[in-house]
Structure formats: structure tokens, C-alpha cells
Amino acid sequence: SGDKAGLVFIPGLEMYQLDIVLKRGHNLAIRDRGGTSDPYVKFKLCGKEVFRSKTIHKNLNPVWDEGTKLLVDSLQEPLYVKVFDYDFGLQDDFMGSAYLYLESLEAIPVNLTLQDPHYPDVDLGTLELTVTLRPKDGSIEEPHRDTMLLKRTWRRSSKQQSVRLAELHRKHQLWRGIVSISLIEGRDLCPMDPNGLSDPYAKFRLGNQKYRSKTMPKTLCPQWREQFDLHLYEETGGVLEIAVWDKDTGRRDDFIGRCTLDLSTLAKEHTHRLELALEESRGSVVLLLTLTASSHVSIADLSLTPLDDPIERREIMGRYGMFRPLSNLKDVGIVQVKVMRAEGLMAADVTGKSDPFCVLELNNDRLQTHTIYKNLNPEWNKVFTFNVKDIHSVLEVTVFDEDRDRSADFLGKVAIPLLHIQNGEQKGYVLKNKEMTGPTKGLIYLESDVIYSTVKAGLRTIVPPEQKYIEEEPKVSKHLLQQNFNRVKRCILFVINIGTFINSCFEWDSPQRSISAFLFFVVVVWNFELYMVPGALLLLLTWNYFITAGRESGDTVREATFEWEEEEEEKDDKDSERKGFMDKLYALQDVCVSVQSALDDVASYGERIKNTFNWTVPFLSWLAISVLCVATVLLYLIPLRYLVLAWGVNKFTKKLRNPYLIENNEVLDFLSRVPSDVQVMQYRELKFDPGQSPSKRKKTNPG
């Protein structure tokens, strides 16, 4: 490939205004019997309709000359343009669609070639538009000068050039600190709905990092009470942008207001309470913000491995020793990952080769290797070091194929819980598909070490886990809905079986069982004390410990098997749409997603309780034993009314002592660290079968 130049948009910290003028269509498709069509155009952004043109009757070269203005806070989502033929009282006919990519606009006048995904070779005509993209409140005269940059791509042929690019990339992805943000509340926001209220949520952006808060329905003073972390890449700090939106189902969300914060003005290692007024309208947001240094993030060659130096290793192990001070509870430990090489990767290019690179993710921390071009057996030989904020986190290693013309292609993935890591052991992991349900082509060789403080790890277990804020929005899936329903059904059947067993004792179906149950009931009730409840749970954990000790590791997850089915991606775009039906469809989709998520939550908590007692994660089971021992002793020594009184006093005065406290439930936070049966299956290592050909693996489980 030769030189290729294009105008590439550089995302900034502002919001942008997108002005679209739909000019005309040329040689559109015939959909009516008279040899013409009645075309109209729909524009969609992030799955929501943002503009619909008028209908031009009986014309294949329509002239609209109408447009709209949109506020855009992300240039990564393309604008989706769809053309339909209007049919009165019938289903409108699909006439073609196209995408307008905002971050790679090459010209202000835009000609979009319409296509049908099912018939890509059919000529459906073109649309002519005028598009202007500029920062909000920015200059109109020269929209390109400050926001556009001519970026030249070239062939990376020499090894020296590849190394130089890899070094440049390494510098741009290492963060120097952590921005810990507690979003507390909003005050006196503008009403955006007809009922005089709003459904507000907040978006945070720092560089290319984004976080979206939960939506608080029907309020002008939302109480978000959520905490998250962002990375600080610049020594000076950077600018944090906050935008508040009103959630609307079926149409584009309404913009309420925004504010910015220059982090370089804030002192580090200190918690700041901030009330920031919204610039666009009335109201404000209240948050707590802390800047802390990040000490262990690095990318190095194998010759510069930190933990291979005995002196440095001893120093790090001493830092996370049992009796070290608990000054920073978020600094639980460090993990070092050596990404050695991969073998037998899938060929993603037409040349029969791939350009593979690796992405390592630990919660929201993300580092990346350089790219090895035209190779199915790449050797990276890089060492990555992360801070560990939660020992129950899962290290995800994903292999992609670099493509300069479009987004990277997925080649395979593995997920490794930190507690499963055997220090210093180099292993070959079979790559899995996107759903983590089966193998795909290739192996990746990793060597990992994790050093952590057991005390800090235990204390972090009973606080809310870090939410992954770059996950995709949940979508309705018939397969996933059925799977979650079956998981809930298994939990309910377990409870029903226990009830049936108890009822059979009353029915005297088995005299021996009924006599034993009656004697057990009399003895327990006559001698019952409250401390026996945690004591009984202790006995159950101990009993299961000896049962699982004799099993092989694979037997402990035998109950977690599912009959996975190959699931095709849900197609949001159909060949046609019914008029007035989309709003109902969006509302129905929201309900289905809620039901799907609720079923997953119910099933997951039932499975996590079971897996706690099954010793699926020994660290958590030992932690449960420690807590139950303390609870048993306290209930035995201290009268119950004193414990209830202490609990009530703490509950009533908590808000007075700390008005900005983020509430949490320690039991639910503990259970959230226990993997569900689905996660057990996803994290389980696959055994490499050399007798199975790569082609068979690919056919059985496509990546």
C-alpha cells in the first residue's frame, strides 16, 4: 500500500455542534409500481432518531434543502442515515442506508453512497449533504484550523520505525496518577420534561476517558452517590469536563448543562469538596475529588523486569506485608504480566497473515503492546505492571489485528482472575471467542506474578467493587434471556427441593427420616441461641471444605456447565420500519433489558451464595469463616439488644457524621466478588488439544 492521507478529527474536551443540511438525492431506488418512489430520510445517532426529513412524492432525484443542529459529545459514534419510501397505510419500503463518520470527515460537502447490507452490489443512488462540525460556541469562519489535522499514514516496513512507533505509543498510554471522584448530587437542575422534572445523568470526560453515571428518574436534585476513578496522563493535570443530560426514551436525550474543572489548580493527596455551577443553565453538581500518584504502572522489555530483581522484589513484598500500615486501602498490591508470544493465530488479512497486538485490561486500567506486522506467531516479549486495587479483579488479555482503514479485528481473548495466578509460572492459554464460551484459533504465552496485602485485600472485599465504565450498553438477546431464566429456575428448584424434603418429614414417607428430623427439631429449638446461626454456617463451610478437598479442581465447577449456543448478533436495522412503532419498540426494549438484567442479578446472587460454600474461591471462603467466627463470639458474649442498639445508632447517625458518605451493603459487596456460574465457566482455562485441527476449532467456535 502506498501513502494515504486523510483529514482526521482530534477529539478535544469541548462539546461539538453538528450542523447537517440534507440537500438532495440522486438516482434513488424505485419502490412504487409507477417507476418512482416517495422518499424521506431518517438520521440516527447512538441508536436514537435525531431528525426525519419531509417526504418528497414521486421523485427519484428529490430536493429537500432542510436540516438540523445537534449537540455531540462523542465523535466516535457515526451518524446513521436511512432512506425509506413512504406508503400510506402500509409498511414503508427500505431504499438504502449509509454511515457518516464524524471523526474522519474529509470534506464539508458530503456525498453518501446508499447501500443495502443484504444486497451490497445493488446501486441505490446517493445523498448530497452539507455538514459543519465545530466546538460549541467556537468560531464558524475557520472550523478546520483548530479542530482538523492532516494525518499521514505510511507503510511500516523497517524494524527501527516500528520500534520508534511502539515507544511513542508506550509513552502515551502510561498514566502518572489517579483521579478518584465521588459524584454526590445535583442541585436545582433545569426541568426538561413536560411534568416539570428531569431524568438526569452525568457524563465525565478526561482526555479520551469517559464515565457515565446512573440515571435518577423524575428529580431536579438527583442523589447519585457513586464513586469511580479516572487516569491522570499529564503532569499538569488536564481538564475534567462534566455534562448533565436528561434521559429520554425513543429520542435524543436533552442537554441540561456542563462545567469544566482544571485539575492543575488542585492540591494532590488531598480530598476536595467541590460544588460546580453548570455554565449553560441553572443548577450545580457536588462531588469529592482526590488526586493521588500511581507508582507501579509501567511497560518494559524482558531485560528490565521489576520483580526479577531480588532486592526490588523484597522491597515490594515488604511494602505489602501483613503488619504494614493501612494508609492507602486502594493500594492492595501489584501484578506483573510478561506477554511472551502467541502461536497459530487466525489470519485476518486477505494475504493470509495478521498484524497482531495485545491489549491488557485490569478493571478500567488498560495497556497495550506494539504491533507485529504480517505474522501469525508474534513475539512481543514485553512486561506490564499494574496497580492492584482489588485482588478479586480479573486480568483480561485480548489479541487484535490492526487495520488502518477500520477498527481492529478480534482474534481471541483470555480472562485470568488474579487469585488464580501461580507466581513465576509461564503458561500457554488457549484463546477464547468474544463471549468467552469456547476456543478460537491460537495460543498466547504469559507469565504473571501478583504480590498483595492480605489484610487490605480482605478489607476491600466489603466495599463496592469498581464498575467497568467502558462496557457496552446491554442489549436484548433471546439467548441470554433464556439462559438467565434457566439459571433462576435452577435456584428456585433448589429452594423447592429443600421445601419438599422438609414437607416429606411431616408426611412420614420415611419413618426413619421423620424420627431423625423430629429429634433434631426438638434438640435445636430447646437449646437454640442466636450465636448458633453463624455457627451452623461455619459447620457447613467446614463440611464442604473437606468434601471439595478430595476433588480435582475441574470437578468444583462441574455444576456450572451450560449448554452454550452460537448466538448471532441482534440486527437493529431491518429492511423496513412501521410508522409510529419505534417509540413503542424502544420502550419494550428497555423493559426487556430490565427483565433480562433482573433475572441475571437474581440468578447470580443465588449462584454466588452456593459458590461461597462450595469453596470456588478459597480466599473468600476463608474470609467468610473469619467473619462468622467473630459473629459467633460476639453473639455468644454480648446480649442481642446491645448489638441491635449499636447497629441502629450507627445507622441513624451515619448521615450526620458524614453527609457525603456513599452507602453500601457489606454482604452484597462481598457476594459481588464471588463469581457466578457463568463467570466460573468464562474464567476456566481450556486445555489445548493438539489433535484438533485449527480449521475444526474455527468452525465449531468462531471468534
XYZ file of C-alpha atoms in Angstrom:
703
model
C 0.000 0.000 0.000
C 1.227 3.477 -0.839
C 0.888 6.755 1.013
C -2.622 7.660 2.074
C -3.642 10.978 3.583
C -6.908 11.974 5.209
C -8.320 14.604 7.494
C -8.700 13.202 10.983
C -10.585 14.930 13.763
C -8.713 15.377 17.017
C -11.193 14.870 19.897
C -10.971 17.671 22.412
C -12.571 18.350 25.706
C -15.414 20.514 24.356
C -18.844 19.565 23.199
C -19.443 19.943 19.480
C -22.226 21.293 17.341
C -23.072 19.296 14.239
C -24.971 21.218 11.555
C -26.482 18.993 8.860
C -28.249 20.200 5.716
C -29.863 17.485 3.602
C -29.583 18.905 0.075
C -30.846 16.354 -2.438
C -30.812 12.750 -3.624
C -29.564 11.357 -6.919
C -30.871 8.276 -8.765
C -32.648 6.770 -5.770
C -34.162 3.286 -5.900
C -37.582 2.601 -7.464
C -40.079 1.225 -4.957
C -43.529 2.056 -6.402
C -45.346 0.491 -9.339
C -45.286 3.739 -11.304
C -41.485 3.589 -11.535
C -40.917 6.237 -8.851
C -40.700 6.489 -5.035
C -41.842 8.807 -2.228
C -38.532 9.157 -0.336
C -37.848 10.526 3.132
C -34.661 10.320 5.231
C -34.050 9.378 8.868
C -30.913 10.317 10.796
C -29.898 8.254 13.831
C -27.173 8.835 16.422
C -26.355 6.274 19.137
C -29.389 4.237 18.087
C -31.852 7.107 18.509
C -33.633 9.057 15.808
C -32.464 12.689 15.829
C -34.048 14.029 12.632
C -36.563 12.997 9.972
C -36.967 14.847 6.697
C -40.186 15.643 4.892
C -41.474 13.271 2.204
C -40.936 14.181 -1.471
C -43.612 12.419 -3.534
C -42.970 10.639 -6.838
C -39.342 11.676 -7.307
C -36.087 9.749 -7.664
C -33.997 12.954 -7.561
C -35.652 14.770 -4.644
C -34.557 18.183 -3.349
C -35.058 18.633 0.407
C -32.883 21.603 1.426
C -33.670 21.136 5.114
C -31.509 20.377 8.090
C -30.947 20.229 11.817
C -28.440 21.215 14.514
C -27.224 18.613 17.012
C -25.097 18.709 20.166
C -22.495 15.938 20.094
C -20.213 14.929 22.960
C -18.539 11.969 21.246
C -17.112 11.778 17.745
C -16.665 8.020 17.856
C -20.337 7.210 17.172
C -21.175 7.519 13.440
C -24.318 9.188 12.149
C -26.589 6.573 10.576
C -28.609 7.733 7.560
C -31.540 5.640 6.233
C -33.848 6.319 3.295
C -37.431 4.967 3.059
C -40.260 5.058 0.557
C -43.466 6.320 2.153
C -46.507 4.063 1.652
C -49.805 5.308 3.084
C -51.297 2.730 5.433
C -48.640 0.156 4.572
C -45.126 -0.720 5.644
C -42.561 1.757 4.304
C -40.002 0.273 1.916
C -36.287 0.427 2.636
C -34.300 2.345 -0.006
C -30.757 2.241 1.345
C -28.549 3.430 4.186
C -25.090 4.867 4.850
C -22.831 5.884 7.734
C -21.263 9.316 8.235
C -18.115 9.017 10.384
C -17.662 12.233 12.328
C -14.053 11.720 13.397
C -12.833 11.285 9.799
C -14.727 13.938 7.865
C -12.787 14.541 4.648
C -14.915 17.364 3.245
C -17.703 19.721 4.226
C -19.919 18.799 1.211
C -20.593 15.079 1.710
C -21.884 12.577 -0.859
C -23.149 9.383 0.751
C -23.484 6.240 -1.356
C -26.576 4.319 -0.282
C -26.302 0.557 0.190
C -28.413 -2.393 1.252
C -26.466 -4.713 3.622
C -28.255 -7.735 2.126
C -27.565 -6.701 -1.482
C -24.246 -4.788 -1.421
C -23.829 -4.809 -5.225
C -27.137 -3.058 -5.993
C -26.885 0.648 -6.931
C -29.300 2.603 -4.694
C -28.152 6.117 -5.526
C -26.532 8.846 -3.422
C -27.424 11.612 -0.967
C -25.860 15.066 -1.017
C -25.383 16.797 2.347
C -23.604 19.796 3.804
C -22.021 19.096 7.186
C -20.357 21.514 9.600
C -18.715 20.273 12.792
C -17.268 22.732 15.287
C -16.721 23.101 19.037
C -19.770 24.541 20.755
C -19.504 28.351 20.945
C -16.496 28.091 18.591
C -15.681 30.101 15.508
C -17.634 29.421 12.323
C -15.300 31.097 9.875
C -12.486 28.575 10.128
C -13.869 25.312 11.523
C -10.905 23.339 10.219
C -7.976 25.329 11.518
C -8.187 24.384 15.206
C -10.117 21.121 15.019
C -8.684 19.356 11.994
C -5.253 17.896 11.494
C -3.731 16.389 8.354
C -2.555 12.949 9.406
C -0.362 10.919 7.090
C -0.137 7.148 7.352
C 2.690 5.191 5.792
C 3.938 1.647 5.373
C 5.785 0.405 8.438
C 8.453 -1.631 6.729
C 11.580 -1.198 8.812
C 12.012 -2.653 12.275
C 13.566 0.590 13.525
C 10.470 2.570 12.553
C 8.204 0.008 14.237
C 10.201 0.219 17.466
C 10.057 4.029 17.390
C 6.281 3.973 16.977
C 5.947 1.413 19.772
C 7.993 3.627 22.119
C 5.877 6.658 21.236
C 2.715 4.652 21.860
C 4.061 3.405 25.200
C 4.601 6.954 26.445
C 1.075 7.969 25.522
C -0.640 5.156 27.452
C 1.131 5.312 30.835
C -0.750 7.250 33.480
C 1.004 9.195 36.226
C -1.788 9.406 38.749
C -5.369 8.527 39.680
C -8.312 10.937 39.865
C -10.756 9.494 42.417
C -14.199 11.066 42.013
C -17.240 10.657 44.242
C -20.273 12.068 42.446
C -22.599 13.085 45.283
C -25.605 15.031 43.986
C -27.062 17.634 41.665
C -28.832 20.740 42.908
C -31.689 22.750 41.363
C -31.313 21.413 37.814
C -33.401 22.707 34.888
C -36.653 20.813 34.156
C -36.649 19.207 30.709
C -39.830 17.097 30.735
C -43.477 18.236 30.481
C -44.066 17.212 34.112
C -41.620 19.914 35.277
C -38.932 17.380 36.216
C -35.989 15.639 34.537
C -34.340 12.207 34.458
C -30.734 13.411 34.873
C -27.467 11.573 34.419
C -23.921 12.940 34.283
C -21.118 12.312 31.807
C -17.466 12.812 32.764
C -14.620 13.135 30.297
C -10.892 13.453 30.930
C -8.937 13.224 27.692
C -10.205 10.100 25.944
C -11.608 8.577 29.151
C -15.333 8.655 29.784
C -17.690 7.751 32.594
C -21.490 7.871 32.649
C -23.429 7.896 35.901
C -26.705 6.118 36.558
C -29.964 7.876 35.642
C -32.059 9.280 38.502
C -35.748 9.377 37.445
C -38.093 12.327 37.952
C -35.983 14.705 40.033
C -34.252 18.078 39.854
C -31.974 17.269 42.817
C -30.544 13.816 41.987
C -28.646 11.867 44.644
C -26.158 9.828 42.607
C -23.767 8.730 45.387
C -21.326 6.787 43.196
C -17.551 6.589 43.071
C -15.160 5.963 40.158
C -11.548 6.565 39.124
C -10.005 8.150 36.028
C -6.375 8.167 34.945
C -4.150 11.229 35.000
C -1.813 11.180 31.986
C -0.468 14.735 32.123
C 1.873 16.012 34.810
C -0.004 19.312 34.846
C -3.347 17.612 35.479
C -5.619 18.138 32.480
C -9.200 19.416 32.230
C -12.157 17.417 33.538
C -15.414 18.074 31.691
C -18.804 17.286 33.238
C -22.031 17.335 31.216
C -25.524 16.708 32.622
C -28.207 15.209 30.359
C -31.887 14.344 30.639
C -32.696 10.733 29.667
C -35.463 10.372 27.049
C -36.720 7.029 25.748
C -37.032 6.723 21.990
C -35.476 10.071 21.113
C -32.280 12.022 21.674
C -31.519 12.972 25.262
C -31.867 16.639 26.239
C -28.766 18.603 27.215
C -29.100 20.275 30.641
C -25.711 21.904 31.196
C -21.995 21.417 31.624
C -18.980 22.599 33.615
C -15.207 22.176 33.463
C -12.527 21.782 36.114
C -8.803 22.432 35.666
C -7.137 19.689 37.725
C -3.785 21.522 37.751
C -5.267 24.008 40.248
C -5.938 21.297 42.857
C -3.513 20.092 45.505
C -2.572 16.406 45.334
C -3.077 13.775 48.032
C -5.976 15.791 49.444
C -9.754 15.333 49.140
C -11.503 18.395 47.701
C -15.219 19.065 48.152
C -16.424 20.925 45.050
C -19.737 22.439 44.019
C -19.526 23.288 40.317
C -22.142 25.531 38.714
C -23.459 24.489 35.298
C -22.474 27.008 32.637
C -25.347 26.530 30.204
C -28.196 26.841 32.702
C -29.001 26.943 36.381
C -28.033 24.257 38.867
C -24.824 22.666 40.083
C -23.172 19.329 40.805
C -21.454 18.375 44.070
C -18.509 15.990 44.084
C -15.482 14.905 46.109
C -12.212 14.662 44.180
C -8.782 13.325 45.166
C -5.565 13.288 43.105
C -3.122 10.511 44.040
C 0.123 9.332 42.481
C 0.330 5.981 40.695
C 3.605 4.212 41.427
C 3.644 0.838 39.668
C 2.329 1.369 36.134
C 4.995 0.522 33.550
C 5.779 -1.142 30.226
C 9.282 -2.564 29.765
C 11.332 -5.126 27.857
C 12.087 -8.513 29.414
C 15.569 -7.296 30.349
C 14.015 -4.651 32.668
C 11.619 -6.818 34.647
C 10.973 -5.163 38.062
C 10.150 -8.280 40.090
C 13.103 -10.264 38.726
C 15.461 -8.068 40.736
C 15.707 -9.789 44.187
C 16.307 -6.522 46.033
C 13.359 -4.751 44.444
C 11.140 -7.816 44.934
C 11.972 -7.923 48.657
C 11.201 -4.219 48.958
C 7.816 -4.626 47.243
C 6.914 -7.686 49.339
C 7.816 -5.751 52.472
C 5.581 -2.885 51.364
C 2.597 -5.245 51.247
C 3.467 -7.287 54.312
C 0.972 -8.366 56.946
C 1.920 -5.726 59.522
C 2.441 -2.725 57.276
C 0.319 0.395 57.975
C -3.045 0.574 56.188
C -2.632 4.148 54.969
C -3.954 3.707 51.415
C -6.535 0.936 51.223
C -6.719 1.208 47.427
C -3.056 0.213 47.101
C -3.675 -3.519 47.595
C -0.689 -4.776 45.593
C 0.877 -5.042 42.150
C 0.642 -7.532 39.296
C 3.350 -8.066 36.701
C 2.473 -9.740 33.396
C 5.029 -10.911 30.847
C 3.464 -11.142 27.387
C 5.833 -13.511 25.641
C 4.384 -14.662 22.337
C 1.398 -16.177 20.544
C 1.139 -19.162 18.213
C -1.218 -20.153 15.427
C -3.346 -17.002 15.356
C -6.226 -16.564 12.973
C -5.437 -14.946 9.607
C -7.459 -11.717 9.453
C -5.995 -10.164 6.281
C -6.523 -11.194 2.669
C -2.814 -12.027 2.485
C -3.314 -14.907 4.929
C -1.484 -13.007 7.673
C -2.405 -10.740 10.591
C -0.956 -7.655 12.284
C -1.472 -8.714 15.926
C -1.198 -6.654 19.088
C -2.296 -7.354 22.668
C -4.483 -5.293 24.984
C -4.264 -5.969 28.737
C -7.132 -4.780 30.955
C -7.460 -4.861 34.716
C -10.825 -3.288 35.586
C -10.502 0.154 33.935
C -6.697 0.054 33.627
C -5.654 -0.616 30.030
C -2.205 -1.113 28.470
C -1.241 -2.256 25.002
C 1.701 -3.884 23.224
C 3.199 -2.757 19.947
C 2.040 -4.382 16.694
C 3.907 -7.222 14.983
C 3.154 -6.908 11.279
C 2.321 -9.798 8.937
C 2.823 -12.571 11.466
C 0.669 -15.388 12.870
C 3.284 -16.319 15.515
C 4.242 -12.939 17.009
C 6.771 -12.401 19.808
C 6.150 -9.287 21.889
C 8.427 -10.005 24.906
C 7.043 -7.137 26.968
C 6.477 -6.766 30.711
C 3.425 -4.888 32.023
C 2.948 -3.787 35.623
C -0.394 -2.713 37.119
C -1.519 -1.437 40.485
C -3.953 -3.837 42.134
C -6.909 -2.073 43.749
C -8.986 -5.241 44.219
C -7.490 -8.721 44.461
C -10.742 -10.152 43.069
C -10.195 -8.382 39.742
C -9.814 -10.309 36.501
C -6.928 -9.730 34.086
C -8.229 -9.736 30.500
C -5.773 -10.233 27.640
C -7.217 -9.685 24.157
C -5.429 -10.146 20.840
C -6.472 -7.867 17.971
C -5.465 -7.456 14.335
C -4.520 -3.871 13.478
C -6.327 -2.426 10.477
C -5.501 1.091 9.354
C -8.730 1.521 7.390
C -11.181 0.477 10.105
C -11.423 -0.727 13.688
C -9.227 -3.594 14.851
C -10.405 -7.181 14.281
C -10.859 -9.503 17.262
C -8.577 -12.561 17.244
C -9.041 -14.051 20.710
C -9.205 -13.412 24.439
C -8.405 -14.940 27.836
C -9.578 -13.898 31.306
C -7.450 -14.751 34.367
C -8.621 -13.970 37.937
C -5.692 -12.593 39.934
C -6.268 -15.197 42.646
C -5.702 -17.970 40.057
C -2.216 -16.742 39.165
C 0.687 -19.030 40.074
C 3.676 -16.723 40.527
C 6.502 -17.239 38.045
C 4.714 -19.927 36.019
C 4.797 -19.478 32.243
C 1.648 -20.925 30.671
C 0.128 -21.215 27.241
C -3.539 -20.144 27.272
C -5.986 -21.231 24.584
C -7.656 -18.115 23.175
C -11.429 -17.901 23.541
C -14.140 -16.244 21.467
C -15.763 -12.908 22.329
C -18.403 -14.477 24.555
C -15.700 -16.498 26.401
C -17.778 -19.631 25.817
C -15.419 -21.675 23.650
C -11.995 -21.760 21.984
C -10.874 -19.888 18.917
C -7.674 -20.283 16.944
C -4.324 -19.723 18.670
C -2.490 -19.765 21.992
C -0.867 -16.970 23.971
C 2.024 -17.467 26.397
C 2.011 -15.405 29.596
C 3.957 -15.350 32.854
C 2.423 -13.496 35.788
C 3.324 -12.508 39.336
C 0.999 -10.898 41.858
C 2.047 -9.502 45.250
C -0.636 -8.136 47.566
C -1.531 -7.324 51.145
C -3.907 -9.943 52.549
C -5.332 -7.522 55.131
C -6.024 -4.782 52.581
C -7.467 -7.338 50.166
C -9.882 -8.550 52.839
C -10.968 -5.039 53.799
C -11.523 -4.081 50.147
C -13.818 -7.081 49.746
C -16.605 -5.443 51.790
C -16.665 -2.140 49.869
C -18.354 -1.640 46.461
C -16.304 -3.053 43.558
C -15.027 -0.831 40.792
C -17.502 -0.676 37.914
C -16.153 -1.104 34.413
C -17.349 2.039 32.670
C -16.297 1.209 29.114
C -18.650 -1.746 28.813
C -21.245 -1.719 26.058
C -24.856 -0.932 26.819
C -26.840 -4.153 27.450
C -28.953 -5.322 24.519
C -31.930 -7.618 24.352
C -30.854 -11.162 23.495
C -33.274 -14.064 23.246
C -30.461 -16.494 24.043
C -29.287 -14.515 27.088
C -32.848 -14.036 28.340
C -33.476 -17.799 28.098
C -30.159 -18.571 29.802
C -30.877 -16.209 32.712
C -34.381 -17.654 33.067
C -32.933 -21.186 33.288
C -30.425 -20.043 35.923
C -33.192 -18.523 38.041
C -35.242 -21.688 37.563
C -32.358 -23.789 38.910
C -32.141 -21.590 42.022
C -35.915 -21.789 42.575
C -35.909 -25.564 42.072
C -33.183 -25.857 44.707
C -35.391 -23.997 47.223
C -38.422 -26.096 46.191
C -36.452 -29.319 46.686
C -35.498 -28.239 50.203
C -39.157 -27.423 50.924
C -40.238 -30.800 49.526
C -37.693 -32.584 51.722
C -38.915 -30.748 54.838
C -42.553 -31.471 53.953
C -41.757 -35.173 53.468
C -40.549 -35.261 57.088
C -44.015 -34.152 58.188
C -45.724 -36.691 55.898
C -43.798 -39.673 57.369
C -42.970 -41.065 53.933
C -39.817 -42.409 55.547
C -40.274 -43.128 59.288
C -36.518 -43.136 59.894
C -36.104 -39.713 58.277
C -39.137 -38.275 60.105
C -37.995 -39.546 63.523
C -34.486 -38.122 62.953
C -35.922 -34.761 61.823
C -38.281 -34.638 64.833
C -35.471 -35.298 67.325
C -33.240 -32.719 65.582
C -36.068 -30.150 65.734
C -36.696 -30.697 69.459
C -32.988 -30.557 70.403
C -32.274 -27.425 68.332
C -35.350 -25.478 69.469
C -34.851 -26.384 73.140
C -31.193 -25.312 73.089
C -31.347 -22.579 70.452
C -29.265 -19.450 70.900
C -28.709 -16.778 68.261
C -24.960 -17.411 68.044
C -25.760 -20.885 66.658
C -26.825 -19.351 63.308
C -23.302 -18.266 62.243
C -22.013 -21.394 63.964
C -24.169 -23.578 61.707
C -22.880 -21.729 58.641
C -19.350 -22.358 59.901
C -20.072 -26.080 60.108
C -21.458 -26.050 56.558
C -18.341 -24.305 55.223
C -16.083 -26.734 57.076
C -18.028 -29.750 55.818
C -17.802 -28.533 52.211
C -14.087 -27.816 52.626
C -13.351 -31.490 53.337
C -15.668 -32.592 50.521
C -14.058 -30.331 47.914
C -10.513 -31.052 49.133
C -10.658 -34.543 47.622
C -11.890 -33.371 44.251
C -9.883 -32.231 41.297
C -10.117 -28.548 40.518
C -12.246 -29.199 37.442
C -14.889 -31.049 39.496
C -15.715 -27.982 41.573
C -17.163 -26.204 38.554
C -18.947 -29.210 37.082
C -22.318 -27.848 38.147
C -21.593 -24.609 36.353
C -21.777 -26.060 32.842
C -24.196 -24.534 30.411
C -25.281 -25.604 27.001
C -23.896 -22.680 25.106
C -25.452 -21.934 21.768
C -23.950 -19.963 18.938
C -25.644 -16.608 19.071
C -25.916 -14.349 16.074
C -25.696 -10.634 16.721
C -29.022 -8.906 17.047
C -29.702 -6.778 13.966
C -31.077 -3.402 14.940
C -31.552 -2.359 11.366
C -34.278 -4.111 9.409
C -35.221 -3.606 5.793
C -38.265 -1.606 6.803
C -39.933 0.041 9.798
C -43.567 0.699 10.693
C -44.507 4.326 11.186
C -45.135 5.265 14.812
C -43.897 1.909 16.023
C -40.354 2.847 17.052
C -41.223 4.611 20.307
C -43.114 1.531 21.495
C -40.236 -0.667 20.396
C -37.708 1.397 22.389
C -39.916 1.252 25.475
C -40.393 -2.509 25.052
C -36.649 -2.961 24.599
C -35.977 -1.087 27.849
C -38.425 -3.378 29.665
C -36.826 -6.495 28.153
C -33.329 -5.301 29.133
C -34.558 -4.635 32.679
C -36.131 -8.106 32.943
C -33.002 -9.695 31.471
C -30.775 -7.846 33.963
C -33.073 -8.632 36.905
C -33.030 -12.340 36.082
C -29.239 -12.209 35.839
C -28.971 -10.488 39.241
C -31.273 -12.987 40.963
C -29.532 -15.998 39.430
C -26.046 -14.575 40.073
C -26.624 -13.953 43.781
C -28.060 -17.445 44.233
C -25.048 -18.971 42.464
C -22.603 -16.793 44.400
C -24.017 -17.930 47.748
C -23.650 -21.541 46.585
C -20.095 -20.935 45.334
C -19.103 -19.331 48.643
C -19.969 -22.539 50.479
C -18.526 -24.691 47.666
C -15.063 -23.120 48.110
C -14.954 -21.974 44.483
C -12.708 -19.090 45.639
C -10.846 -20.270 48.777
C -9.767 -16.714 49.727
C -13.402 -15.624 50.012
C -14.479 -18.780 51.832
C -11.712 -18.295 54.422
C -12.761 -14.664 54.775
C -16.362 -15.798 55.371
C -15.145 -18.236 58.040
C -13.242 -15.430 59.803
C -16.293 -13.149 59.823
C -18.611 -15.942 61.002
C -16.206 -16.817 63.840
C -16.235 -13.188 65.020
C -20.048 -13.050 64.707
C -20.434 -16.277 66.705
C -18.209 -14.998 69.534
C -19.958 -11.595 69.650
C -23.443 -13.156 69.727
C -22.319 -15.545 72.464
C -20.732 -12.885 74.691
C -22.883 -9.792 74.077
C -26.679 -9.631 74.511
C -28.559 -9.185 71.243
C -30.210 -5.899 72.295
C -26.799 -4.248 72.692
C -25.744 -5.305 69.201
C -29.045 -4.103 67.684
C -28.714 -0.824 69.600
C -25.168 -0.283 68.315
C -26.307 -1.047 64.757
C -29.257 1.376 64.996
C -27.188 4.224 66.499
C -24.609 3.824 63.732
C -27.330 3.759 61.069
C -29.150 6.848 62.366
C -26.009 8.979 62.897
C -24.082 7.948 59.791
C -25.518 10.755 57.656
C -24.888 13.317 60.386
C -21.283 12.261 60.816
C -20.551 12.213 57.079
C -23.119 13.951 54.834
C -21.311 12.861 51.664
C -20.999 9.195 52.551
C -21.715 6.720 49.737
C -23.893 3.976 51.250
C -23.025 0.335 50.708
C -24.098 -3.127 51.830
C -21.118 -5.163 53.026
C -22.817 -8.541 52.444
C -23.769 -7.705 48.847
C -20.299 -6.245 48.215
C -18.767 -9.496 49.474
C -21.059 -11.586 47.264
C -20.237 -9.420 44.242
C -16.638 -10.718 44.475
C -17.763 -14.361 44.341
C -18.021 -15.491 40.690
C -21.364 -16.682 39.368
C -21.571 -19.955 37.446
C -21.333 -18.060 34.160
C -18.134 -16.325 35.302
C -16.692 -19.628 36.554
C -17.101 -21.003 33.051
C -15.634 -17.872 31.440
C -12.547 -17.870 33.694
C -11.869 -21.606 33.399
C -8.769 -22.446 31.387
C -9.268 -24.555 28.271
C -6.984 -27.496 27.643
C -5.150 -27.415 24.360
C -5.984 -30.404 22.168
C -3.172 -30.832 19.627
C -5.242 -33.439 17.784
C -7.912 -30.917 16.885
C -7.124 -29.007 13.736
C -7.387 -25.224 13.726
C -9.979 -25.351 10.966
C -12.240 -27.568 13.051
C -11.844 -25.309 16.058
C -12.710 -22.279 14.000
C -15.796 -23.946 12.566
C -17.035 -25.137 15.930
C -16.411 -21.927 17.864
C -15.940 -18.888 15.722
C -14.145 -15.996 17.367
